[in-house]
Coordinates of C-alpha atoms and ligand atoms in Angstrom, one line a residue:
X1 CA -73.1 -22.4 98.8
X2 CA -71.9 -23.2 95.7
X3 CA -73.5 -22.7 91.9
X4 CA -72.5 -24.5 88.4
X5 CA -70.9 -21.3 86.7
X6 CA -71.5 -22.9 83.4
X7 CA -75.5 -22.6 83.9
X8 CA -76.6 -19.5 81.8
X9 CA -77.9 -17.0 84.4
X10 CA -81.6 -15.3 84.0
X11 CA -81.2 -11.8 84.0
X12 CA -82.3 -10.2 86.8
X13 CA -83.9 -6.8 87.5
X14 CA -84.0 -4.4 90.3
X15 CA -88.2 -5.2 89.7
X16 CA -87.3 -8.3 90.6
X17 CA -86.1 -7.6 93.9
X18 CA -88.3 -9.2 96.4
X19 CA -89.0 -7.2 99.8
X20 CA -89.0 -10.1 102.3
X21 CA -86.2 -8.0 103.4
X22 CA -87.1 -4.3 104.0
X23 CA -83.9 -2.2 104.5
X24 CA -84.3 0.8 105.9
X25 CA -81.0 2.1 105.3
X26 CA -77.0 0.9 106.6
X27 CA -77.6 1.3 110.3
X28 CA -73.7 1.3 110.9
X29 CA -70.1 -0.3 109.8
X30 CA -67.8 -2.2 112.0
X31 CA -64.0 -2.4 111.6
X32 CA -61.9 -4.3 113.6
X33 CA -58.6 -2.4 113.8
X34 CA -55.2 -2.7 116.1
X35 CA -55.6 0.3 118.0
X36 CA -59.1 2.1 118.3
X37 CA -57.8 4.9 119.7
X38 CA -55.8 5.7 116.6
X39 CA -58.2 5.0 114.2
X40 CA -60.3 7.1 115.8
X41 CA -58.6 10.0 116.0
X42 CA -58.0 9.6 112.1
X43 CA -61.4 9.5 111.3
X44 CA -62.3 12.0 113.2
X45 CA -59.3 14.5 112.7
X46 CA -58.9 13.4 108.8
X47 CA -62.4 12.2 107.4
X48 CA -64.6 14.6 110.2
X49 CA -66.5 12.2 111.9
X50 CA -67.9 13.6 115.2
X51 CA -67.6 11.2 118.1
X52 CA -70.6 10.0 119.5
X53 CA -70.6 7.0 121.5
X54 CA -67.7 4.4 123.6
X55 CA -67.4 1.3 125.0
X56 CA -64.8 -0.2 127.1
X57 CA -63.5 -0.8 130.2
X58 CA -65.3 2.6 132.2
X59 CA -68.8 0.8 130.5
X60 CA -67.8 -2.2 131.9
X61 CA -66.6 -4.2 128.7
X62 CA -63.4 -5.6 129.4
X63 CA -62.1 -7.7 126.1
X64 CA -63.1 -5.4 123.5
X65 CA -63.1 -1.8 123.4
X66 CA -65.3 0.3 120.3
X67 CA -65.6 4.0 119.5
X68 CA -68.3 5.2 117.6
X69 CA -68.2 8.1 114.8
X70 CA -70.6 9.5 112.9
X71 CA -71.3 11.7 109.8
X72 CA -74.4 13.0 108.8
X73 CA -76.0 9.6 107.8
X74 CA -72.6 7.4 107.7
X75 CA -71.9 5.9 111.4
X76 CA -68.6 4.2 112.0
X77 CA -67.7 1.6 115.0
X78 CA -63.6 1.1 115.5
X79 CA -63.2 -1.7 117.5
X80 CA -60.0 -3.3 119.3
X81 CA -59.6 -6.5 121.5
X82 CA -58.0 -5.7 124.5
X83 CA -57.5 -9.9 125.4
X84 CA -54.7 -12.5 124.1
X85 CA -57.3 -14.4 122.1
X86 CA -60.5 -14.5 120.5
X87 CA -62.6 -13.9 117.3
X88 CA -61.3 -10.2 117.2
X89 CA -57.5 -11.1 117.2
X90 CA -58.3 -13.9 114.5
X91 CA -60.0 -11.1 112.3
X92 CA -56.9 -9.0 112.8
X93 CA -54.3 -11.2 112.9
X94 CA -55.7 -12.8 109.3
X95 CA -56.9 -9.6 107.4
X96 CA -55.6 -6.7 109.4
X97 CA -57.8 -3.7 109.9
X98 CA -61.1 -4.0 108.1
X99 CA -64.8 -3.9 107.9
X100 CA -66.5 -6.8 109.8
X101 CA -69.9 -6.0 109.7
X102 CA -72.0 -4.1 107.6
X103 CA -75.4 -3.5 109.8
X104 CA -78.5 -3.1 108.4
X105 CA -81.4 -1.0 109.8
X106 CA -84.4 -3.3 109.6
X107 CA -88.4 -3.2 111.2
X108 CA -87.8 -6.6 112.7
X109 CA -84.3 -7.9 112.9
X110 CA -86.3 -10.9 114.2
X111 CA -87.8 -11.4 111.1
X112 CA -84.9 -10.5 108.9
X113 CA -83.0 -13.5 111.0
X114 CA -85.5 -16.2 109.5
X115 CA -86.3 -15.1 106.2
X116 CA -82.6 -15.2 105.5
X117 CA -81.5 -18.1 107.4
X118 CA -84.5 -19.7 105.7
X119 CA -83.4 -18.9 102.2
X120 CA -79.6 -20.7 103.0
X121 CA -77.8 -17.7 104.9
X122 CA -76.0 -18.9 107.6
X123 CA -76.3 -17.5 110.6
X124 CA -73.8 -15.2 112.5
X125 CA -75.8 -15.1 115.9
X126 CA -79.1 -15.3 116.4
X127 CA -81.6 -12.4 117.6
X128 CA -81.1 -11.2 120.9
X129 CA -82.4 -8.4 122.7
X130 CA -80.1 -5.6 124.2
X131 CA -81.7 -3.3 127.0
X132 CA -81.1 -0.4 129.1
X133 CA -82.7 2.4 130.6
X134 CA -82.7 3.7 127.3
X135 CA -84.9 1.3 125.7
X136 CA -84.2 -2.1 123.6
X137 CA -82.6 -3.3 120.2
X138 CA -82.9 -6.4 118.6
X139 CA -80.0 -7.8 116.9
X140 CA -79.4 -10.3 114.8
X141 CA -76.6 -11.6 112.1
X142 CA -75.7 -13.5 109.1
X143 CA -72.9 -14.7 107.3
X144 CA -71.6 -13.0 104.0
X145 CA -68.4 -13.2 102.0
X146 CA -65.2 -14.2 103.7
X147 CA -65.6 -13.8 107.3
X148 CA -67.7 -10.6 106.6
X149 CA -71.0 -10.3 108.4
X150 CA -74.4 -8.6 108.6
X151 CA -75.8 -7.4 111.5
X152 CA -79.8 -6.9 111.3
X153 CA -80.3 -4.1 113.7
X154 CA -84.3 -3.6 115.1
X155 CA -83.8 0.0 116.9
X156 CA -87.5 1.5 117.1
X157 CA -87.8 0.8 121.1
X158 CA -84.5 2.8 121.7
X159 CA -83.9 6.3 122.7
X160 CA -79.8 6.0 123.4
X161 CA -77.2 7.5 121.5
X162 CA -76.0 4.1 119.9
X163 CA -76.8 1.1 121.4
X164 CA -77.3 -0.6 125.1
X165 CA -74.0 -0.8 126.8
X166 CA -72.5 2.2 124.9
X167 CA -72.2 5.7 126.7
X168 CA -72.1 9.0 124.9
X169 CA -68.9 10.4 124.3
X170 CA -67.9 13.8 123.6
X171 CA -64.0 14.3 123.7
X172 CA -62.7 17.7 123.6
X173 CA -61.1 18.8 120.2
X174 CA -62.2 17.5 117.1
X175 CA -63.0 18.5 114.1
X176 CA -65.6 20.2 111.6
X177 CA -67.0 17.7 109.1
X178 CA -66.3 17.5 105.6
X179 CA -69.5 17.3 104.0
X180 CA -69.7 13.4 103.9
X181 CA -73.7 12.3 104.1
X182 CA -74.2 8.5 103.6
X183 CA -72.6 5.4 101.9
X184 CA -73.7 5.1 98.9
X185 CA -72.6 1.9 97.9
X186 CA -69.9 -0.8 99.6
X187 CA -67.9 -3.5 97.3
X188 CA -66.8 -6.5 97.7
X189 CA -63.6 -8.3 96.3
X190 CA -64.6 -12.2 96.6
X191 CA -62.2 -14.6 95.1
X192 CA -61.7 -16.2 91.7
X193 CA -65.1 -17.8 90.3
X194 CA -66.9 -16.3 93.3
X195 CA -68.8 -13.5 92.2
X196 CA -71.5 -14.8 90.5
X197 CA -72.0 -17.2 93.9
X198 CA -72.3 -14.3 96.0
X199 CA -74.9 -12.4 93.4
X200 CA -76.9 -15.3 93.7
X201 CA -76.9 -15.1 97.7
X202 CA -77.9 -11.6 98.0
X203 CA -80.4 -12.3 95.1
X204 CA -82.0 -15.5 97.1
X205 CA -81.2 -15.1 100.6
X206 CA -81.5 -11.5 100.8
X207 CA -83.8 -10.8 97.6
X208 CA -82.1 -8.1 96.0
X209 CA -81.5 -8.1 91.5
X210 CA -78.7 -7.3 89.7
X211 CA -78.0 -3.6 88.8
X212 CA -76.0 -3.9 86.3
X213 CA -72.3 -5.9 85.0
X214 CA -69.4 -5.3 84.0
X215 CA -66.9 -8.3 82.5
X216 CA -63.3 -8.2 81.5
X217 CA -63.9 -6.0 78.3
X218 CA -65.1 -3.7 80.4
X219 CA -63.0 -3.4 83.2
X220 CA -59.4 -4.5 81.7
X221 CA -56.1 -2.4 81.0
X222 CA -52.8 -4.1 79.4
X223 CA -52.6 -5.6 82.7
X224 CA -54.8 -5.9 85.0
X225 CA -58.6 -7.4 85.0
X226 CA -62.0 -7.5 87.0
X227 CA -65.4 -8.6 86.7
X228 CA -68.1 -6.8 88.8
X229 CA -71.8 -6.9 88.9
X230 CA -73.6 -4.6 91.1
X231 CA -76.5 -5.8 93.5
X232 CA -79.2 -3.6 95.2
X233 CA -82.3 -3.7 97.1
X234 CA -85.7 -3.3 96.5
X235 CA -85.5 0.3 97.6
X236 CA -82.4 0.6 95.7
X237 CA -80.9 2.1 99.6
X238 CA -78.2 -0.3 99.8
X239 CA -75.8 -1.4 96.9
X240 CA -73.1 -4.0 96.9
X241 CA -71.3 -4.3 94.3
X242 CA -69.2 -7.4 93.8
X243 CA -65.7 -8.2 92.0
X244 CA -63.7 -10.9 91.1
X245 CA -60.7 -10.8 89.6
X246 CA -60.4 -12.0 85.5
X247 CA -57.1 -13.3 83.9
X248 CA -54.7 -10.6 82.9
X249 CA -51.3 -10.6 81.7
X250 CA -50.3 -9.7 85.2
X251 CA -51.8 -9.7 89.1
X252 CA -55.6 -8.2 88.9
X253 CA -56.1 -5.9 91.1
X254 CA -58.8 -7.6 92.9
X255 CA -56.1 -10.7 93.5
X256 CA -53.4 -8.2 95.4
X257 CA -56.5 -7.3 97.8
X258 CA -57.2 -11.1 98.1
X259 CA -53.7 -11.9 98.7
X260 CA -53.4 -8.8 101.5
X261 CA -56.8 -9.2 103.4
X262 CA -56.0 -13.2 102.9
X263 CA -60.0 -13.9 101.5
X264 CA -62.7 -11.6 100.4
X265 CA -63.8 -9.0 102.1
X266 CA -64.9 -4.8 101.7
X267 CA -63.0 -3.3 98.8
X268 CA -64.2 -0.1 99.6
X269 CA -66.6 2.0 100.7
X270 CA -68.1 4.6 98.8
X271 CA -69.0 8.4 100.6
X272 CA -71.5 10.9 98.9
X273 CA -70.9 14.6 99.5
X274 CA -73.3 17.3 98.0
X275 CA -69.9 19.2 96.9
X276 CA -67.0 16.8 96.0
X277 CA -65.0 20.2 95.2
X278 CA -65.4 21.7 98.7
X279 CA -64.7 18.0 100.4
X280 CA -61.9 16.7 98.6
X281 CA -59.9 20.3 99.1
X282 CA -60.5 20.1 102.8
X283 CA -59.6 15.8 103.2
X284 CA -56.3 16.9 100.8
X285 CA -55.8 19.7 103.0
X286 CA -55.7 17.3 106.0
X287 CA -53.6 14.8 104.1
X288 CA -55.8 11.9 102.8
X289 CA -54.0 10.8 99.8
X290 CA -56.1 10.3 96.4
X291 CA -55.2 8.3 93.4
X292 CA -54.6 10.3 90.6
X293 CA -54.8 10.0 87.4
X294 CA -52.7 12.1 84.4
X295 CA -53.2 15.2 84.0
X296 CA -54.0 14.6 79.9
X297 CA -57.3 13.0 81.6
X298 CA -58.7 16.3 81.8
X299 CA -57.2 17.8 77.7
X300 CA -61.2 16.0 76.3
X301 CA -63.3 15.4 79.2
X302 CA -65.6 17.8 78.4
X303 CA -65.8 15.7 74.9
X304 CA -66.1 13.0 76.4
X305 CA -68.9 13.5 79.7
X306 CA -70.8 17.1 77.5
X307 CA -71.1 20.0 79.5
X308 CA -71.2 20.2 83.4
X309 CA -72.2 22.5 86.0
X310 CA -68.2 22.5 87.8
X311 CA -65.2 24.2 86.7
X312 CA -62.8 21.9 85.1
X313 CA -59.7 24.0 86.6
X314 CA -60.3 22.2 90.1
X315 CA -61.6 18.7 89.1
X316 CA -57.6 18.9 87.8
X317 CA -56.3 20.2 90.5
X318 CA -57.5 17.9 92.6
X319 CA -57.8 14.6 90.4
X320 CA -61.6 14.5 90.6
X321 CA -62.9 12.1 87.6
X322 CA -66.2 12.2 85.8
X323 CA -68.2 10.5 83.9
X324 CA -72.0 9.8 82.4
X325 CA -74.8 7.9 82.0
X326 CA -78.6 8.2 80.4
X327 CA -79.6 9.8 84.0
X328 CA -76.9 12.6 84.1
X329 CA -73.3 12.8 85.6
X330 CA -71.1 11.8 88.9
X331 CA -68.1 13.2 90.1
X332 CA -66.2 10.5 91.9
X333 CA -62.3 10.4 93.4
X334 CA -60.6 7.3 95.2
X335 CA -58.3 7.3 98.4
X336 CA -55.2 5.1 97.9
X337 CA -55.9 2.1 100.7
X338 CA -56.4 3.7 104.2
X339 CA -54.3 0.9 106.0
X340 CA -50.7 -0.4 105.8
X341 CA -52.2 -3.4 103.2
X342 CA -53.0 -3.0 99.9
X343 CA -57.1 -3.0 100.6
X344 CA -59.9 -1.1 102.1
X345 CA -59.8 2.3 100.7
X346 CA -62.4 5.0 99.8
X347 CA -64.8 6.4 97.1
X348 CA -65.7 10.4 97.6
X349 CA -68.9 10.6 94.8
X350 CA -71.4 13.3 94.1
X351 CA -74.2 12.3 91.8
X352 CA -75.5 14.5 89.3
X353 CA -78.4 12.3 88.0
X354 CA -76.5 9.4 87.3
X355 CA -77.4 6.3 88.9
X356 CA -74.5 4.1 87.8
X357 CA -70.5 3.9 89.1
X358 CA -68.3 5.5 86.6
X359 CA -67.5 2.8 84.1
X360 CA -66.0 5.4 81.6
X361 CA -63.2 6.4 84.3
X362 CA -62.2 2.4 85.2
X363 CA -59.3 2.4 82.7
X364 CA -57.4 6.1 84.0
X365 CA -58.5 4.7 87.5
X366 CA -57.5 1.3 86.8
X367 CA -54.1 2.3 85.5
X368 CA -53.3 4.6 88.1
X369 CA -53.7 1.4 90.6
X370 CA -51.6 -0.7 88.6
X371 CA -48.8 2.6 88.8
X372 CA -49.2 1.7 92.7
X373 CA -48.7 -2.0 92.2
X374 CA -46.1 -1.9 90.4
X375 CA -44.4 0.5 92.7
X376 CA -45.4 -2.5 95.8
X377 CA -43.9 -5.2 93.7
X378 CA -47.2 -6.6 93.7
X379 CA -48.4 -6.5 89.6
Ligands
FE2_1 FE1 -67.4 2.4 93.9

């Protein structure tokens, strides 16, 4: 799919967005990863994801094996290739660990198949029905940036704890969630040039309008730059943002991730918590590491976001940034990557009214990563 980036661009509007495409909500988010096992025991030892469902060799899958977690609304599948060769070892051989699908909960996954693949998407796979005694889910899948993909999932004639050929799975240990509830937004780094391509193919194919954008100005320290526009649904459930890096004077940010994950893919995905405070003590506490930002961040925050309802003594402590909008405030606070490359990491944020994604904190946040890039050799 291409575009001519010199033709001016209508502005969209979220009352745009057309609902040939109902989303009920993500349904779930795959990762392909080395070693399953590992990863889950991570997530659910560092992040607090319960376990809930498995498939592998004792279900009577014998190339791939997947764990599933879940959080309150957030569900997680950790898959690994157990075979020489195949799709799976491509995606980790080229990008690492990282998100390959980002499955949508749909009415008719049938449905959500042809509108998009009518409106240009390419397809993934095309619906198929998955049964066992537990009922049936359709599934279907399209192509988005880089080898990402999403999965259409159609589960209202299923009773199971996941999905046909999964069995429940309760290991012993564990432990207590952190107060994580649903994704609030995922982003996307696409590649130089790209982005407004990609808004266009969520605004056509999937019929969602622009939030809002952000250009260099915006987003740009002495260093380092990004564009991003932000693309949502008609229900405003599901946001992707979208980046691309800009010119700098040195490596955007954006360009390290391409470099790393070798093409676009998820930047990061973005966790709401009720109580950032509370959650962010206990993922320090278990050793997830947080960028932070100086500590003269904090001397006029209160100037700068007015008067909010948290004690500022902590938000320092534990590097927690603010900011505001017309609607109210967000806390928000971002992991340094989660995997040996430079890329996917994640976003703790608690909204407080505000609707947007903390454009006042992208310099102190942006040159906190460039302290890491430097420090990689990679700025
Ligand atoms: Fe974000």
């Amino acid at each position: 799919m291409t575009m001519d980036q010199t033709t001016p661009q209508p502005e969209i509007t979220v009352a745009d967005a057309k609902d040939f495409l109902p989303l009920l909500g993500t349904d779930h988010v795959e990762l392909i990863v080395g070693n399953a096992k590992q990863s889950a025991y991570y997530y659910m030892h560092a992040w607090g994801f319960q376990p809930l469902a498995y498939r592998g060799l004792e279900t009577g899958s014998s190339d791939s094996v997947s764990y599933v977690l879940q959080q309150d609304k957030i569900t997680l599948v950790l898959t690994t290739p157990m075979v020489a060769d195949g799709p799976l070892n491509d995606h980790l051989n080229r990008h690492g660990d990282g998100v390959k699908a980002v499955a949508l909960w749909v009415d008719d996954a049938t449905q959500s198949w042809k509108e998009t693949t009518s409106r240009g998407a390419v397809s993934a796979f095309q619906p198929e029905t998955r049964e066992d005694a537990n009922g049936k889910v359709v599934l279907s899948g399209i192509e988005t940036y880089g080898d990402t993909i999403h999965v259409f999932v159609e589960r209202k004639a299923y009773g199971g704890v996941f999905l046909p050929g999964y069995q429940a799975w309760a290991p012993s240990g564990g432990a207590e969630a952190v107060g994580l509830k649903y994704i609030d937004h995922m982003v996307g780094n696409v590649g130089w040039g790209e982005m407004n391509t990609w808004c266009e193919f969520y605004a056509k194919v999937m019929g969602f309008a622009q939030l809002v954008s952000f250009d260099d100005k915006d987003i740009s320290t002495e260093y380092t730059a990004l564009m991003s526009k932000v693309m949502s649904n008609g229900n405003g459930r599901i946001k992707f943002p979208i980046n691309e890096p800009a010119e700098g004077r040195k490596k955007s940010q954006i360009e390290e991730y391409i470099d790393f994950y070798q093409g676009a893919g998820v930047q990061h995905i973005a966790v709401a918590t009720d109580d950032i405070i509370t959650t962010v003590t206990e993922l320090q506490r278990r050793g997830i590491e947080f960028l932070q930002v100086p500590k003269s961040y904090y001397d006029d925050l209160l100037d700068r976001v007015g008067a909010i309802d948290e004690d500022l003594e902590p938000l320092r402590k534990l590097g927690i940034l603010v900011d505001r909008d017309d609607e109210g405030y967000l806390l928000q606070i971002f992991t340094r990557p989660v995997v040996d490359r430079p890329t996917m990491f994640f976003e703790i944020i608690q909204r407080k009214g505000a609707q947007s994604f903390g454009k006042g904190n992208f310099k102190a946040l942006f040159e906190a990563i460039e302290r890491e890039q430097a420090l990689r050799g990679t700025l």
